[in-house]
Short mmCIF file of C-alpha atoms in Angstrom, two decimals:
data_model
loop_
_atom_site.label_atom_id
_atom_site.label_comp_id
_atom_site.label_asym_id
_atom_site.label_seq_id
_atom_site.Cartn_x
_atom_site.Cartn_y
_atom_site.Cartn_z
CA UNK A 20 76.35 102.04 90.37
CA UNK A 21 77.11 105.64 89.51
CA UNK A 22 77.52 109.11 90.96
CA UNK A 23 80.07 111.62 92.23
CA UNK A 24 80.69 113.59 95.39
CA UNK A 25 81.95 113.24 98.92
CA UNK A 26 80.31 111.44 101.81
CA UNK A 27 81.07 111.76 105.53
CA UNK A 28 82.81 108.61 106.63
CA UNK A 29 80.79 106.52 109.03
CA UNK A 30 82.89 105.12 111.82
CA UNK A 31 82.19 101.57 110.83
CA UNK A 32 84.41 98.66 110.12
CA UNK A 33 85.22 97.97 106.45
CA UNK A 34 83.32 94.81 105.45
CA UNK A 35 85.37 91.55 105.40
CA UNK A 36 86.22 90.15 102.03
CA UNK A 37 88.02 87.16 100.50
CA UNK A 38 88.60 88.04 96.86
CA UNK A 39 91.18 86.65 94.34
CA UNK A 40 93.84 88.70 92.58
CA UNK A 41 94.78 88.32 88.92
CA UNK A 42 96.99 85.25 89.80
CA UNK A 43 94.16 83.53 91.70
CA UNK A 44 95.63 84.11 95.16
CA UNK A 45 92.86 85.07 97.68
CA UNK A 46 93.24 88.21 99.69
CA UNK A 47 91.17 88.83 102.90
CA UNK A 48 90.90 91.96 105.02
CA UNK A 49 92.60 90.15 107.86
CA UNK A 50 95.72 89.85 105.64
CA UNK A 51 96.17 93.54 106.03
CA UNK A 52 95.96 93.73 109.76
CA UNK A 53 97.85 96.77 111.03
CA UNK A 54 98.25 98.30 107.57
CA UNK A 55 96.42 101.48 106.54
CA UNK A 56 94.48 100.92 103.33
CA UNK A 57 93.06 102.83 100.47
CA UNK A 58 90.42 100.54 98.89
CA UNK A 59 89.29 101.68 95.52
CA UNK A 60 86.29 100.07 93.79
CA UNK A 61 86.34 100.36 90.03
CA UNK A 62 85.50 98.81 86.67
CA UNK A 63 87.04 98.90 83.13
CA UNK A 64 83.72 100.10 81.72
CA UNK A 65 83.87 103.21 84.00
CA UNK A 66 85.91 106.00 82.24
CA UNK A 67 86.56 107.94 85.53
CA UNK A 68 87.71 104.72 87.11
CA UNK A 69 90.16 103.97 84.24
CA UNK A 70 91.36 107.52 84.36
CA UNK A 71 92.56 107.48 87.94
CA UNK A 72 94.42 104.17 87.95
CA UNK A 73 97.81 105.53 87.02
CA UNK A 74 97.52 108.18 89.71
CA UNK A 75 96.51 105.60 92.26
CA UNK A 76 99.71 103.74 91.37
CA UNK A 77 101.83 106.89 91.73
CA UNK A 78 100.21 107.41 95.21
CA UNK A 79 100.99 103.82 96.18
CA UNK A 80 104.67 104.49 95.15
CA UNK A 81 104.69 107.66 97.16
CA UNK A 82 102.90 106.66 100.28
CA UNK A 83 103.71 102.99 100.31
CA UNK A 84 106.98 103.97 102.04
CA UNK A 85 104.94 105.42 104.83
CA UNK A 86 102.86 102.20 105.14
CA UNK A 87 99.91 102.76 102.87
CA UNK A 88 98.50 99.88 100.78
CA UNK A 89 96.28 100.49 97.87
CA UNK A 90 93.89 97.77 96.92
CA UNK A 91 91.87 98.15 93.63
CA UNK A 92 88.75 95.95 93.65
CA UNK A 93 87.33 95.44 90.18
CA UNK A 94 83.61 94.78 89.84
CA UNK A 95 83.98 93.69 86.19
CA UNK A 96 82.34 90.43 85.09
CA UNK A 97 85.11 89.61 82.60
CA UNK A 98 88.47 89.01 84.24
CA UNK A 99 90.20 89.08 80.87
CA UNK A 100 89.22 92.74 80.44
CA UNK A 101 90.71 93.53 83.83
CA UNK A 102 93.84 91.59 83.02
CA UNK A 103 94.20 93.32 79.60
CA UNK A 104 93.74 96.82 81.20
CA UNK A 105 96.24 96.12 83.98
CA UNK A 106 98.88 94.87 81.48
CA UNK A 107 98.22 97.72 78.97
CA UNK A 108 98.52 100.39 81.70
CA UNK A 109 101.47 98.54 83.35
CA UNK A 110 99.80 98.77 86.69
CA UNK A 111 101.64 97.38 89.69
CA UNK A 112 98.73 97.85 92.16
CA UNK A 113 97.12 94.90 93.91
CA UNK A 114 94.00 94.27 91.90
CA UNK A 115 91.32 92.06 93.31
CA UNK A 116 88.31 90.58 91.47
CA UNK A 117 84.74 90.89 92.56
CA UNK A 118 83.06 89.28 89.56
CA UNK A 119 80.02 91.31 88.64
CA UNK A 120 80.28 93.14 91.86
CA UNK A 121 78.57 90.44 94.02
CA UNK A 122 80.58 91.08 97.17
CA UNK A 123 80.44 94.89 96.70
CA UNK A 124 76.69 95.07 96.13
CA UNK A 125 76.01 92.98 99.27
CA UNK A 126 78.60 94.60 101.47
CA UNK A 127 78.47 98.28 100.29
CA UNK A 128 74.84 99.14 99.38
CA UNK A 129 74.41 102.17 97.19
CA UNK A 130 77.93 101.90 95.80
CA UNK A 131 78.86 104.37 93.10
CA UNK A 132 82.01 104.00 90.88
CA UNK A 133 84.61 104.95 91.57
CA UNK A 134 84.50 104.93 95.37
CA UNK A 135 87.51 104.85 97.54
CA UNK A 136 87.63 104.08 101.28
CA UNK A 137 90.40 105.20 103.66
CA UNK A 138 90.64 102.40 106.16
CA UNK A 139 92.56 102.56 109.44
CA UNK A 140 95.16 99.90 109.77
CA UNK A 141 94.68 99.08 113.49
CA UNK A 142 90.88 98.79 113.52
CA UNK A 143 89.90 98.68 109.83
CA UNK A 144 87.40 101.43 110.56
CA UNK A 145 86.42 103.51 107.62
CA UNK A 146 87.99 106.98 108.17
CA UNK A 147 86.62 108.49 104.95
CA UNK A 148 84.56 107.53 101.95
CA UNK A 149 85.44 109.31 98.69
CA UNK A 150 82.86 108.99 95.84
CA UNK A 151 84.19 110.01 92.40
CA UNK A 152 87.62 110.21 90.90
CA UNK A 153 90.54 112.05 92.64
CA UNK A 154 93.90 113.50 91.69
CA UNK A 155 95.65 110.81 93.71
CA UNK A 156 99.15 111.93 92.54
CA UNK A 157 98.69 115.51 93.85
CA UNK A 158 100.60 116.38 97.05
CA UNK A 159 97.51 117.98 98.59
CA UNK A 160 95.48 114.78 98.20
CA UNK A 161 98.34 112.62 99.47
CA UNK A 162 98.86 115.03 102.46
CA UNK A 163 95.18 114.73 103.38
CA UNK A 164 95.40 110.86 103.14
CA UNK A 165 98.53 110.80 105.22
CA UNK A 166 96.88 112.91 107.94
CA UNK A 167 93.58 110.95 107.92
CA UNK A 168 95.42 107.60 108.27
CA UNK A 169 98.20 108.73 110.49
CA UNK A 170 101.00 107.71 108.04
CA UNK A 171 104.57 108.32 109.16
#
């Protein structure tokens, strides 16, 4: 897993998942029916991933009012490292755990970290795939996301 850049979004459905959060509660794609999503795959051992987490939280606070939900799926093997990072950074994002990236590697071949997916709420079609870190807190990036996902 590695790389940077931007890929054209295939108009395909985001793969189903059933992953636990840090409290052990399982989240599935169907739980977010009708909700536009930004799904970010990351790891604590990935410096660009760690570097964008605070900005992802800022974007969640800004665009959450318009309906966006940010899901951060960690591919770390050690849940304690994820928990420590989330506590240290005071992140309020929904963090899901994909231990050692088993689901991601099967469902998203060729995955690089970080990678984010803009997913339509009504169909769960991938509207755009963004490989590499972004300035999620910037108004330009947020405007683009709002337009791509039809946020109000």
